[in-house]
Structures are given as structure tokens and as C-alpha cells.
Amino acid sequence: MSDIANRVKKIVAEHLSIEEDKVVASANFSEDLGADSLDTVELVMAFEEEFGVDIPDDAAEKILTVQDAVDFLSEQSKAA
Amino acid sequence: MLRRVVVTGLGAVSPLGGNLKTTWDRLISGHSGIGKVQRCDTTDLPVSIGGEVPMGEEPGQLNVDDYLSGKEQRKVDTFIHFAIAASDQALADSGYKAETEEQQDRSGVMVGSGIGGLPGIYDASITLKERGARRVSPFFIPSTLVNLASGNISIRNQFRGPNHATVTACSAGAHAIGDAARMIAFGDADVMLAGGAESAICPIGIAGFAAARALSTRNDEPEKASRPWDIHRDGFVMGEGSGVMVLEDLEHAKKRGAKIYAEVVGYGLSGDAHHVTSPPDDAHGAYRAMKMARERAGLNPEDIDYINAHGTSTPAGDLGELRAIKRFLDGKTDHVSISSTKSAIGHLLGAAGGIEAVFSVKAIENQIAPPTLNLDEPEPESEGIDLVPHKAKERKITYAMSNSFGFGGTNSSLIFKKFES
């Protein structure tokens, strides 16, 4: 697993108070991991913080699963 | 026809302990919960003392993990932690659960607070200033709103009846209990969790109250700083915590065989219409609140056995209340014991009326008046009045009254009666 994926996993587990091994790539934040709308906003903020990027609202709306987050952040780090 | 309302459950979190039993035992044995403030840096503040809730895993301390997961804790400010702990205790004590939909619809919450999530507002303001709007948490607003104590308690227990909150400064807890009792009396609900919660000990809270010249600056002797009616008092000491009770329609309580502590027989409320932070010299608003409560209860002055006074330890406030009480009792003070439990726990602001109502009910239950600590040299005007100095006093208590007065000139008095079927 990539470094980015590991960091995403850690953030998700910490913010949603769940075991890291439940944070699989295909997991949907709200449907599988119990995040409500405010949790999701907070998660995106945590990603911004960790990776030093800005995630605009329209992009944030498309980040629904762990893999979506990893993909988006990987793209950003390539661009940078 | 108004329904009779009784108290069937009690809960508390205070500077004396994380639960009611520890709090009450230490209160009656004359302990102080006041110390140096630990939670925030007070180096640049004029006041460095307060009554903080002891947090930790030791017996008698508050362990928030017993009530909320780490994730849940992060989403609400400290006053809501306290409110949830106290309301969980009260509900467990009452043995009541809202299980059917009808029970849920007939159960409500009314937990007030003076300021709500002041530490959270302080932290978010710094985040906004230093790191920008995009770093402000989506949980900031719901974690700090005053009524989110009630909101969270409602969700937690599936209480779907009245979901309300008072914000009347240091009267908030008492107003919540009085108003919730009326909701039950009117038939809007059968059961209400009611009281107050506060956690405002943070740099901006201390600085603000200190700027208003409301706080004691006896920083070197924390345990002696809260000294209601003592001639050397110099202001109140900030405290924090929560006091919540289960109020219930008498018939509802009887039907389920509930343990009944006391009946809510009197409630009075008034405004000073005088000044934002100071009472008038004769505290006529306080007098009228007490009188209204007594008349509602159909009592004579000599019926009142114990008064848990507002008694914050401020020079003007204590004297005004003393004068108002004398007038309220028509000068007949031989029969009554009056104490201020703020001498032990400090001023819990919006939670004060909640926890002091809980203490008043416990005083009836145990037939004992809690002490007024540090009352070494009483105000000359208190001569001949039993202010329960230093030590708790066993005595007959059939009727106990609890006073709460707040900034804005808002006053409230509650009268509880020992329950007799």
C-alpha cells in the first residue's frame, strides 16, 4: 500500500474512531464507516491539513470512498 | 387542573466529584472543590483559581469515557459532557426509560446554560484568526450552542417531547427546572430531564468575569476564596459542572412505582429592571421571586425550613439577598437554616440552579443542611440567622427553597417539599 493510502487510512480511522483494518479501499465513508455529513466535512479538512492541499467543495463532493480520497490526493501530489 | 410534579431522579457533576454521591458526601463533610485552575494557562490572568471538575479514572472523578466514545466527545464542548453525565446519572437513578413511542413522545429535556461552549468559541476564534475560515470545524456550532445539551440528551435517550433550553445566566438551571415542572403540570410531557450545565473556565471566561470585577482574587488561598456573607468576601469563584433531575407527573411516577424524593411545590420568577450585573440594594426582584414561589406553594414564611441561597460571595449580592430573605420571612428567622453551597463548589453559573436544586432535594432526603464554608466573620446584618457556618447541620427539613439570580436582573426561586403520599 502506498504512503498516501496509509496516511489516509490513519486519518479516517482516527476521525471516525474505528479500527484501521475496517478502512478498506472500497469503503464508503457514510454507508460503510458511519460518517454523517459533518464527519465528511471534517475528514476533508483533515486531508487538506495532512497533505497541505486545498480541496474545493466540488471536488470534495466526489470523494465518497477511501479510494476516492487516495486517488484525489495522489493526483494532487503528482501535480505538485 | 394542574398536575402535581415530583422529583424521581438526581444527577450531578461538580468540582467535588464526578457523580452525585461523591459530590454530596464531600459537601456534607465540609470539603472544598476550589483550587488552582489546571485546565488552562492563567499566567497572564488576574484570577488563577476556580472549581474544576476532577477528571480521570480514579473513583469519584469524572471519566467522560464512561459516557461518550472518543469520537462523540470531540463533537461536543465540555458543558455538554457534563450535562450528559449528570442526566445519565439522574435517569439511571430514576429507573425510567422511554421505550415505547408514546413514552418517547411524552418525555422531554430542558437543560439550561449561561454561556454554553465558551472554550469552543475561544478555540475556534483563534483557529479562524490564525489559520483561516476553512480550518473552522463543522462541529464548532453544534458543539457550542447552549441548547445542544438538551439536544444531545434528547437524541441519546430518544426523548421526543419538549426539547428546550433556558439561557438566563446564573438563573438558567433553576428556570429550567421551574419551567419544565410547569410543562409537566400543564400536561405537555410526563417526564422531563431538567437542570443546568456549564463549563466556562477558560482564558476568555476568566478574563471577562474578572473585568466585570465579579471574581475573587484570593489567588493564594483558593479554598478560602468563596466565603458567602463573610465580611472579607471579595467576589465569586468560577465553578463548573452540571446538576440535572428527573421531574415526573406524580401519577406517572406512582404507576411505575418510582422512588419519589420530593415534590416541586413552588416556583417564582422576576426581573430587577435595574442594572445588567448588580442587584438593587434591597434586592426587590429576589424578594418577589421568593414570595411568588411561596404563594404558589400556599405556604407561610415560617413553613420554610431550609434555603439554599444564591450566596455567590460578592459584596453586594450577598447583602441584597440577605435583606430580601429577611423581608420574605417577615423578619421571622428563628426557624430557618440558610446556607450557600457555592462556598464549597464555587459559582456554577448556568448550572448553579440545577445543582443547588439537587442539593436542596438531597437536604430534604437526608434531613441535613449543607454548610457555608469560610464563614468566619459574618455580616453584622445576619445576626440571629443560622447561616450554617463551617459544619453541616442535621435538622427537620420539610420545605427547602433554592434561589438563583442572574446577570440581567433575572431571579428565580424553587420550593421543594418532602414527599408525602
Short mmCIF file of C-alpha atoms in Angstrom, two decimals:
data_model
loop_
_atom_site.label_atom_id
_atom_site.label_comp_id
_atom_site.label_asym_id
_atom_site.label_seq_id
_atom_site.Cartn_x
_atom_site.Cartn_y
_atom_site.Cartn_z
CA MET A 1 0.00 0.00 0.00
CA SER A 2 1.25 3.45 -0.90
CA ASP A 3 2.34 6.01 1.64
CA ILE A 4 -0.65 8.17 0.71
CA ALA A 5 -3.06 5.29 1.24
CA ASN A 6 -1.57 4.61 4.66
CA ARG A 7 -1.86 8.19 5.75
CA VAL A 8 -5.46 8.39 4.53
CA LYS A 9 -6.28 5.22 6.40
CA LYS A 10 -4.86 6.57 9.64
CA ILE A 11 -6.79 9.84 9.37
CA VAL A 12 -10.06 8.08 8.62
CA ALA A 13 -9.63 5.62 11.46
CA GLU A 14 -8.78 8.36 13.92
CA HIS A 15 -11.57 10.75 12.95
CA LEU A 16 -14.28 8.14 12.80
CA SER A 17 -12.96 6.20 15.82
CA ILE A 18 -12.81 2.86 14.01
CA GLU A 19 -10.22 0.11 13.62
CA GLU A 20 -7.72 0.72 10.82
CA ASP A 21 -8.39 -2.64 9.20
CA LYS A 22 -12.01 -1.63 8.58
CA VAL A 23 -10.78 1.24 6.44
CA VAL A 24 -10.54 -0.73 3.17
CA ALA A 25 -10.15 0.99 -0.19
CA SER A 26 -13.71 0.38 -1.30
CA ALA A 27 -15.29 1.57 1.97
CA ASN A 28 -17.84 4.36 1.55
CA PHE A 29 -17.47 6.95 4.31
CA SER A 30 -21.16 7.37 5.05
CA GLU A 31 -22.58 3.96 4.09
CA ASP A 32 -19.82 1.69 5.40
CA LEU A 33 -17.96 3.73 8.01
CA GLY A 34 -20.83 5.57 9.72
CA ALA A 35 -19.80 9.13 8.85
CA ASP A 36 -22.54 11.79 8.88
CA SER A 37 -22.47 14.94 6.74
CA LEU A 38 -20.42 16.86 9.30
CA ASP A 39 -17.95 14.00 9.75
CA THR A 40 -17.34 14.07 6.00
CA VAL A 41 -16.59 17.79 6.02
CA GLU A 42 -14.18 17.26 8.91
CA LEU A 43 -12.45 14.39 7.10
CA VAL A 44 -11.83 16.53 4.04
CA MET A 45 -10.38 19.22 6.28
CA ALA A 46 -8.11 16.63 7.87
CA PHE A 47 -6.89 15.52 4.42
CA GLU A 48 -6.18 19.14 3.50
CA GLU A 49 -4.23 19.56 6.68
CA GLU A 50 -2.22 16.34 6.36
CA PHE A 51 -1.34 16.76 2.71
CA GLY A 52 -1.12 20.56 2.59
CA VAL A 53 -3.60 20.86 -0.27
CA ASP A 54 -6.85 22.70 -0.92
CA ILE A 55 -9.80 20.51 -1.76
CA PRO A 56 -12.51 22.68 -3.37
CA ASP A 57 -16.13 21.88 -2.46
CA ASP A 58 -16.98 20.42 -5.88
CA ALA A 59 -14.04 18.03 -5.62
CA ALA A 60 -14.88 17.19 -2.01
CA GLU A 61 -18.38 16.17 -3.01
CA LYS A 62 -16.90 13.46 -5.25
CA ILE A 63 -14.78 11.93 -2.51
CA LEU A 64 -17.14 9.24 -1.25
CA THR A 65 -14.83 6.31 -0.60
CA VAL A 66 -11.35 5.73 0.80
CA GLN A 67 -10.10 5.02 -2.73
CA ASP A 68 -11.61 8.32 -4.00
CA ALA A 69 -9.59 10.14 -1.38
CA VAL A 70 -6.38 8.27 -2.18
CA ASP A 71 -6.85 8.90 -5.91
CA PHE A 72 -7.53 12.59 -5.49
CA LEU A 73 -4.59 13.11 -3.15
CA SER A 74 -2.24 11.09 -5.38
CA GLU A 75 -3.23 13.28 -8.35
CA GLN A 76 -2.56 16.39 -6.29
CA SER A 77 0.87 15.22 -5.20
CA LYS A 78 1.82 14.36 -8.79
CA ALA A 79 0.69 17.82 -9.92
CA ALA A 80 2.78 19.45 -7.22
CA MET B 1 -56.40 21.39 36.79
CA LEU B 2 -52.61 21.43 37.12
CA ARG B 3 -50.90 18.11 37.70
CA ARG B 4 -48.56 17.54 40.65
CA VAL B 5 -44.87 17.22 39.77
CA VAL B 6 -42.33 15.17 41.70
CA VAL B 7 -38.57 14.56 41.60
CA THR B 8 -37.68 10.93 40.87
CA GLY B 9 -34.02 11.02 39.88
CA LEU B 10 -30.90 13.08 40.62
CA GLY B 11 -27.53 13.51 38.95
CA ALA B 12 -24.54 15.81 39.39
CA VAL B 13 -21.04 16.55 38.20
CA SER B 14 -19.21 19.15 40.26
CA PRO B 15 -15.83 20.38 41.50
CA LEU B 16 -16.34 17.97 44.42
CA GLY B 17 -16.73 14.88 42.24
CA GLY B 18 -17.78 13.25 39.01
CA ASN B 19 -21.03 11.92 40.43
CA LEU B 20 -23.71 12.93 42.91
CA LYS B 21 -22.74 10.53 45.69
CA THR B 22 -19.14 11.73 45.87
CA THR B 23 -20.23 15.33 45.50
CA TRP B 24 -22.83 15.10 48.28
CA ASP B 25 -20.62 13.16 50.70
CA ARG B 26 -17.79 15.65 50.30
CA LEU B 27 -20.17 18.62 50.52
CA ILE B 28 -21.65 17.42 53.79
CA SER B 29 -18.24 16.63 55.27
CA GLY B 30 -17.13 20.20 54.58
CA HIS B 31 -14.69 19.74 51.70
CA SER B 32 -13.87 22.47 49.21
CA GLY B 33 -13.65 21.83 45.47
CA ILE B 34 -11.80 25.08 44.77
CA GLY B 35 -8.17 25.08 43.68
CA LYS B 36 -5.67 26.46 41.23
CA VAL B 37 -7.01 26.30 37.67
CA GLN B 38 -5.31 23.40 35.86
CA ARG B 39 -7.05 23.31 32.51
CA CYS B 40 -5.68 26.48 31.02
CA ASP B 41 -2.70 28.75 31.47
CA THR B 42 -3.62 31.56 33.86
CA THR B 43 -0.22 33.26 33.87
CA ASP B 44 -1.50 36.48 32.34
CA LEU B 45 -4.89 36.43 34.03
CA PRO B 46 -5.83 38.34 37.18
CA VAL B 47 -7.52 35.23 38.60
CA SER B 48 -5.94 31.79 38.74
CA ILE B 49 -8.43 29.88 40.93
CA GLY B 50 -11.63 28.03 40.17
CA GLY B 51 -13.73 24.99 40.88
CA GLU B 52 -12.85 22.47 38.18
CA VAL B 53 -14.48 19.07 37.84
CA PRO B 54 -11.93 16.39 38.82
CA MET B 55 -11.37 14.38 35.64
CA GLY B 56 -9.71 10.99 35.48
CA GLU B 57 -10.11 7.33 36.20
CA GLU B 58 -9.87 7.46 39.98
CA PRO B 59 -13.03 6.63 41.92
CA GLY B 60 -15.19 9.70 42.34
CA GLN B 61 -13.64 11.51 39.39
CA LEU B 62 -15.43 12.13 36.12
CA ASN B 63 -14.30 9.78 33.39
CA VAL B 64 -16.00 11.07 30.26
CA ASP B 65 -15.15 7.76 28.52
CA ASP B 66 -17.79 6.15 30.75
CA TYR B 67 -20.41 8.19 28.93
CA LEU B 68 -19.13 9.02 25.43
CA SER B 69 -16.77 7.49 22.88
CA GLY B 70 -13.73 9.49 21.83
CA LYS B 71 -15.42 10.42 18.58
CA GLU B 72 -18.57 11.60 20.38
CA GLN B 73 -16.52 13.60 22.90
CA ARG B 74 -14.76 15.56 20.17
CA LYS B 75 -18.06 16.74 18.70
CA VAL B 76 -19.40 18.49 21.80
CA ASP B 77 -17.92 21.03 24.16
CA THR B 78 -17.25 20.28 27.83
CA PHE B 79 -20.53 21.65 29.21
CA ILE B 80 -22.31 19.01 27.13
CA HIS B 81 -20.05 16.26 28.53
CA PHE B 82 -21.14 17.38 31.99
CA ALA B 83 -24.81 17.60 31.01
CA ILE B 84 -24.77 14.11 29.55
CA ALA B 85 -23.02 12.63 32.59
CA ALA B 86 -25.45 14.29 35.03
CA SER B 87 -28.54 13.38 33.00
CA ASP B 88 -27.40 9.78 32.57
CA GLN B 89 -26.96 9.54 36.34
CA ALA B 90 -30.36 11.11 37.02
CA LEU B 91 -32.11 8.83 34.58
CA ALA B 92 -30.39 5.71 35.93
CA ASP B 93 -31.34 6.81 39.44
CA SER B 94 -35.00 7.17 38.41
CA GLY B 95 -35.13 3.77 36.73
CA TYR B 96 -37.09 5.34 33.86
CA LYS B 97 -36.56 4.52 30.20
CA ALA B 98 -38.60 5.81 27.29
CA GLU B 99 -39.19 2.55 25.46
CA THR B 100 -42.49 2.84 23.61
CA GLU B 101 -43.15 5.56 21.06
CA GLU B 102 -45.78 7.03 23.35
CA GLN B 103 -43.31 7.21 26.25
CA GLN B 104 -40.75 8.83 23.98
CA ASP B 105 -43.24 11.45 22.82
CA ARG B 106 -44.19 12.21 26.44
CA SER B 107 -40.60 12.66 27.67
CA GLY B 108 -38.68 15.91 27.27
CA VAL B 109 -35.49 17.75 28.12
CA MET B 110 -34.79 21.24 29.45
CA VAL B 111 -31.16 21.78 30.42
CA GLY B 112 -30.03 25.38 30.53
CA SER B 113 -26.63 27.05 30.45
CA GLY B 114 -25.34 30.55 30.93
CA ILE B 115 -22.81 30.67 28.11
CA GLY B 116 -22.64 27.16 26.63
CA GLY B 117 -19.44 26.27 24.79
CA LEU B 118 -17.28 29.25 25.63
CA PRO B 119 -13.99 27.27 25.45
CA GLY B 120 -15.01 26.03 22.00
CA ILE B 121 -15.85 29.55 20.84
CA TYR B 122 -12.49 30.74 22.15
CA ASP B 123 -10.59 27.97 20.35
CA ALA B 124 -12.48 28.42 17.08
CA SER B 125 -11.84 32.17 17.16
CA ILE B 126 -8.12 31.52 17.39
CA THR B 127 -8.32 28.98 14.57
CA LEU B 128 -10.16 31.49 12.38
CA LYS B 129 -7.66 34.25 13.10
CA GLU B 130 -4.52 32.15 12.76
CA ARG B 131 -5.45 29.59 10.10
CA GLY B 132 -8.49 30.91 8.26
CA ALA B 133 -12.15 30.09 7.82
CA ARG B 134 -11.54 26.77 6.07
CA ARG B 135 -9.99 25.34 9.24
CA VAL B 136 -13.04 26.01 11.44
CA SER B 137 -14.61 22.67 12.37
CA PRO B 138 -18.05 21.73 11.07
CA PHE B 139 -18.79 20.68 14.64
CA PHE B 140 -17.99 24.12 16.05
CA ILE B 141 -21.56 25.47 16.05
CA PRO B 142 -23.39 22.34 17.25
CA SER B 143 -20.72 21.74 19.89
CA THR B 144 -21.12 25.15 21.49
CA LEU B 145 -24.82 26.11 21.20
CA VAL B 146 -26.47 26.26 24.62
CA ASN B 147 -29.47 24.15 23.62
CA LEU B 148 -27.27 21.34 22.32
CA ALA B 149 -27.00 19.99 25.86
CA SER B 150 -30.74 19.34 25.66
CA GLY B 151 -30.46 18.33 22.00
CA ASN B 152 -27.86 15.66 22.67
CA ILE B 153 -29.66 14.35 25.75
CA SER B 154 -32.84 14.11 23.69
CA ILE B 155 -31.14 12.10 20.95
CA ARG B 156 -29.30 9.89 23.42
CA ASN B 157 -32.43 8.86 25.31
CA GLN B 158 -34.96 9.15 22.49
CA PHE B 159 -36.88 11.78 24.44
CA ARG B 160 -39.08 13.23 21.70
CA GLY B 161 -41.25 15.59 23.77
CA PRO B 162 -40.35 19.22 24.59
CA ASN B 163 -36.70 19.92 23.69
CA HIS B 164 -35.96 23.26 25.24
CA ALA B 165 -33.22 25.24 26.96
CA THR B 166 -33.00 28.28 29.19
CA VAL B 167 -30.27 30.91 28.75
CA THR B 168 -30.83 33.17 31.72
CA ALA B 169 -27.27 33.48 33.02
CA CYS B 170 -26.97 32.22 36.58
CA SER B 171 -30.71 31.59 36.84
CA ALA B 172 -30.70 29.19 33.86
CA GLY B 173 -30.63 25.93 35.82
CA ALA B 174 -33.41 26.99 38.18
CA HIS B 175 -35.55 28.41 35.39
CA ALA B 176 -35.14 25.14 33.50
CA ILE B 177 -36.43 23.12 36.46
CA GLY B 178 -39.28 25.51 37.16
CA ASP B 179 -40.37 25.76 33.54
CA ALA B 180 -40.02 22.01 32.94
CA ALA B 181 -42.16 21.35 36.02
CA ARG B 182 -44.80 23.61 34.52
CA MET B 183 -44.69 21.72 31.23
CA ILE B 184 -45.49 18.58 33.17
CA ALA B 185 -48.14 20.35 35.27
CA PHE B 186 -49.76 21.59 32.04
CA GLY B 187 -49.69 18.10 30.53
CA ASP B 188 -47.15 18.79 27.75
CA ALA B 189 -44.97 15.92 28.99
CA ASP B 190 -44.99 13.24 31.70
CA VAL B 191 -41.24 13.15 32.31
CA MET B 192 -38.62 15.88 31.92
CA LEU B 193 -34.87 15.83 32.42
CA ALA B 194 -34.20 19.34 33.74
CA GLY B 195 -31.30 21.31 35.14
CA GLY B 196 -28.23 23.19 34.03
CA ALA B 197 -24.69 22.68 32.74
CA GLU B 198 -21.70 24.99 32.46
CA SER B 199 -18.02 24.90 31.62
CA ALA B 200 -16.74 28.41 31.08
CA ILE B 201 -13.38 28.20 32.85
CA CYS B 202 -11.12 29.26 30.00
CA PRO B 203 -8.94 32.35 29.45
CA ILE B 204 -11.69 34.46 27.89
CA GLY B 205 -14.22 33.39 30.52
CA ILE B 206 -11.94 34.24 33.42
CA ALA B 207 -10.82 37.49 31.78
CA GLY B 208 -14.40 38.56 31.13
CA PHE B 209 -15.76 37.91 34.60
CA ALA B 210 -12.63 39.41 36.14
CA ALA B 211 -13.05 42.53 34.01
CA ALA B 212 -16.60 42.86 35.35
CA ARG B 213 -14.98 42.82 38.83
CA ALA B 214 -17.12 39.83 39.74
CA LEU B 215 -14.38 37.37 40.77
CA SER B 216 -12.47 36.82 43.98
CA THR B 217 -8.75 37.49 43.56
CA ARG B 218 -7.76 35.49 46.63
CA ASN B 219 -5.40 33.53 44.38
CA ASP B 220 -3.11 32.35 47.17
CA GLU B 221 -5.84 30.73 49.25
CA PRO B 222 -8.17 29.02 46.77
CA GLU B 223 -10.16 27.06 49.35
CA LYS B 224 -10.88 30.22 51.32
CA ALA B 225 -11.85 32.38 48.35
CA SER B 226 -15.55 31.56 48.22
CA ARG B 227 -16.89 32.92 51.51
CA PRO B 228 -20.53 33.96 51.25
CA TRP B 229 -21.68 36.51 53.90
CA ASP B 230 -18.22 36.69 55.43
CA ILE B 231 -17.13 40.32 55.77
CA HIS B 232 -13.88 39.53 53.94
CA ARG B 233 -15.53 38.14 50.82
CA ASP B 234 -14.32 39.74 47.60
CA GLY B 235 -16.20 38.14 44.72
CA PHE B 236 -17.27 34.76 43.43
CA VAL B 237 -15.14 31.84 42.31
CA MET B 238 -15.96 30.32 38.92
CA GLY B 239 -17.08 26.72 39.12
CA GLU B 240 -18.25 24.23 36.51
CA GLY B 241 -20.35 21.10 36.27
CA SER B 242 -23.96 20.10 35.93
CA GLY B 243 -26.98 19.28 38.05
CA VAL B 244 -29.92 17.51 36.46
CA MET B 245 -33.09 15.99 37.90
CA VAL B 246 -35.85 13.78 36.58
CA LEU B 247 -39.18 15.54 37.02
CA GLU B 248 -42.28 13.47 36.64
CA ASP B 249 -46.05 13.69 36.79
CA LEU B 250 -47.00 12.31 40.23
CA GLU B 251 -49.48 9.78 38.87
CA HIS B 252 -46.99 8.61 36.25
CA ALA B 253 -44.36 8.12 38.94
CA LYS B 254 -46.75 6.24 41.21
CA LYS B 255 -47.94 3.99 38.43
CA ARG B 256 -44.43 2.75 37.71
CA GLY B 257 -43.57 2.50 41.40
CA ALA B 258 -40.83 5.11 41.23
CA LYS B 259 -38.87 6.28 44.24
CA ILE B 260 -40.11 9.82 44.92
CA TYR B 261 -37.64 12.23 46.50
CA ALA B 262 -39.73 15.37 46.75
CA GLU B 263 -42.49 17.41 45.19
CA VAL B 264 -41.97 20.66 43.30
CA VAL B 265 -44.48 22.88 45.07
CA GLY B 266 -43.32 26.41 44.37
CA TYR B 267 -41.72 28.40 41.57
CA GLY B 268 -41.34 32.14 41.34
CA LEU B 269 -39.57 34.39 38.86
CA SER B 270 -38.99 38.10 38.46
CA GLY B 271 -36.84 40.84 36.97
CA ASP B 272 -34.94 43.58 38.77
CA ALA B 273 -35.29 46.12 35.94
CA HIS B 274 -32.28 47.82 37.48
CA HIS B 275 -28.78 47.08 36.15
CA VAL B 276 -27.11 44.46 33.94
CA THR B 277 -24.83 42.98 36.61
CA SER B 278 -25.82 44.43 40.01
CA PRO B 279 -28.95 43.91 42.08
CA PRO B 280 -30.70 46.90 43.71
CA ASP B 281 -29.78 47.42 47.40
CA ASP B 282 -33.00 45.89 48.66
CA ALA B 283 -32.95 43.07 46.05
CA HIS B 284 -36.67 43.52 45.50
CA GLY B 285 -36.55 41.20 42.50
CA ALA B 286 -35.12 38.41 44.63
CA TYR B 287 -37.78 39.10 47.26
CA ARG B 288 -40.59 38.95 44.71
CA ALA B 289 -39.31 35.68 43.20
CA MET B 290 -39.25 34.05 46.64
CA LYS B 291 -42.66 35.46 47.52
CA MET B 292 -44.21 34.22 44.28
CA ALA B 293 -42.79 30.74 44.88
CA ARG B 294 -44.08 30.68 48.45
CA GLU B 295 -47.54 31.86 47.46
CA ARG B 296 -47.67 29.32 44.64
CA ALA B 297 -46.93 26.67 47.25
CA GLY B 298 -49.56 28.11 49.60
CA LEU B 299 -47.06 28.49 52.46
CA ASN B 300 -46.41 30.90 55.29
CA PRO B 301 -42.93 32.32 55.94
CA GLU B 302 -42.44 30.05 58.96
CA ASP B 303 -43.01 26.92 56.84
CA ILE B 304 -39.66 27.29 55.05
CA ASP B 305 -37.05 25.15 56.84
CA TYR B 306 -34.00 25.46 54.63
CA ILE B 307 -32.90 27.94 52.00
CA ASN B 308 -30.09 27.10 49.60
CA ALA B 309 -29.20 30.72 48.89
CA HIS B 310 -27.76 32.15 45.73
CA GLY B 311 -24.97 33.49 48.01
CA THR B 312 -22.20 33.92 45.47
CA SER B 313 -19.68 35.63 47.81
CA THR B 314 -19.91 39.02 46.09
CA PRO B 315 -20.06 42.06 48.40
CA ALA B 316 -23.32 43.49 47.04
CA GLY B 317 -25.13 40.32 46.04
CA ASP B 318 -24.88 38.53 49.39
CA LEU B 319 -26.11 41.52 51.33
CA GLY B 320 -29.02 42.14 48.99
CA GLU B 321 -30.16 38.53 49.18
CA LEU B 322 -29.91 38.56 52.98
CA ARG B 323 -32.14 41.63 53.13
CA ALA B 324 -34.59 40.13 50.66
CA ILE B 325 -34.77 36.87 52.65
CA LYS B 326 -35.44 38.76 55.89
CA ARG B 327 -38.25 40.64 54.23
CA PHE B 328 -39.55 37.43 52.66
CA LEU B 329 -39.67 35.79 56.09
CA ASP B 330 -41.36 38.84 57.67
CA GLY B 331 -38.32 39.09 59.94
CA LYS B 332 -39.08 35.67 61.45
CA THR B 333 -35.78 33.88 61.02
CA ASP B 334 -35.58 31.62 64.10
CA HIS B 335 -36.89 28.52 62.36
CA VAL B 336 -34.82 28.61 59.18
CA SER B 337 -31.33 27.49 58.18
CA ILE B 338 -29.75 29.23 55.21
CA SER B 339 -26.55 28.13 53.52
CA SER B 340 -24.58 28.75 50.37
CA THR B 341 -23.10 25.63 48.83
CA LYS B 342 -21.15 27.92 46.50
CA SER B 343 -18.73 28.18 49.42
CA ALA B 344 -17.63 24.63 48.52
CA ILE B 345 -18.08 24.38 44.75
CA GLY B 346 -17.88 27.98 43.58
CA HIS B 347 -20.41 29.53 41.25
CA LEU B 348 -21.51 27.09 38.55
CA LEU B 349 -23.23 29.93 36.65
CA GLY B 350 -25.93 28.41 34.44
CA ALA B 351 -25.52 25.07 36.21
CA ALA B 352 -25.82 26.62 39.69
CA GLY B 353 -29.61 26.49 39.84
CA GLY B 354 -29.55 22.88 38.66
CA ILE B 355 -27.04 21.53 41.14
CA GLU B 356 -28.37 23.63 44.01
CA ALA B 357 -31.88 22.31 43.39
CA VAL B 358 -30.36 18.82 43.53
CA PHE B 359 -28.69 19.74 46.84
CA SER B 360 -31.98 21.09 48.19
CA VAL B 361 -33.71 17.81 47.41
CA LYS B 362 -30.83 15.86 48.99
CA ALA B 363 -31.13 18.11 52.07
CA ILE B 364 -34.76 17.04 52.37
CA GLU B 365 -33.91 13.39 51.76
CA ASN B 366 -31.19 13.33 54.41
CA GLN B 367 -32.68 15.94 56.77
CA ILE B 368 -29.44 17.85 56.81
CA ALA B 369 -28.45 21.37 55.76
CA PRO B 370 -25.10 21.58 53.92
CA PRO B 371 -22.60 24.03 55.41
CA THR B 372 -21.46 27.51 54.41
CA LEU B 373 -17.67 27.20 54.41
CA ASN B 374 -15.33 30.04 55.36
CA LEU B 375 -17.99 31.96 57.26
CA ASP B 376 -15.55 33.20 59.90
CA GLU B 377 -16.89 36.72 60.43
CA PRO B 378 -20.49 37.00 59.29
CA GLU B 379 -22.06 40.21 58.03
CA PRO B 380 -23.50 42.12 61.03
CA GLU B 381 -26.88 42.16 59.28
CA SER B 382 -27.03 38.36 59.56
CA GLU B 383 -27.10 38.40 63.35
CA GLY B 384 -29.56 35.87 64.74
CA ILE B 385 -29.81 33.98 61.44
CA ASP B 386 -28.47 30.43 61.12
CA LEU B 387 -26.18 30.51 58.08
CA VAL B 388 -24.86 27.00 58.86
CA PRO B 389 -21.23 28.08 59.27
CA HIS B 390 -18.45 25.53 58.63
CA LYS B 391 -20.39 22.36 59.50
CA ALA B 392 -23.48 20.67 58.08
CA LYS B 393 -26.46 20.67 60.40
CA GLU B 394 -28.95 17.87 60.96
CA ARG B 395 -32.43 19.27 61.27
CA LYS B 396 -36.04 18.86 60.19
CA ILE B 397 -36.46 19.90 56.57
CA THR B 398 -39.95 19.60 55.13
CA TYR B 399 -39.69 22.56 52.76
CA ALA B 400 -36.46 23.60 51.05
CA MET B 401 -36.13 26.65 48.82
CA SER B 402 -33.39 27.23 46.26
CA ASN B 403 -32.58 30.73 44.99
CA SER B 404 -30.85 31.67 41.74
CA PHE B 405 -30.26 35.17 40.44
CA GLY B 406 -28.54 36.11 37.20
CA PHE B 407 -26.96 38.93 35.23
CA GLY B 408 -29.67 40.89 33.51
CA GLY B 409 -31.56 41.06 36.80
CA THR B 410 -33.26 37.70 36.32
CA ASN B 411 -34.38 35.91 39.50
CA SER B 412 -35.88 32.53 40.27
CA SER B 413 -36.85 30.57 43.36
CA LEU B 414 -37.89 26.94 43.63
CA ILE B 415 -39.56 25.26 46.60
CA PHE B 416 -39.40 21.51 47.15
CA LYS B 417 -41.44 19.60 49.69
CA LYS B 418 -40.63 16.32 51.36
CA PHE B 419 -42.87 13.82 49.61
CA GLU B 420 -45.88 12.51 51.45
CA SER B 421 -48.39 10.44 49.52
#
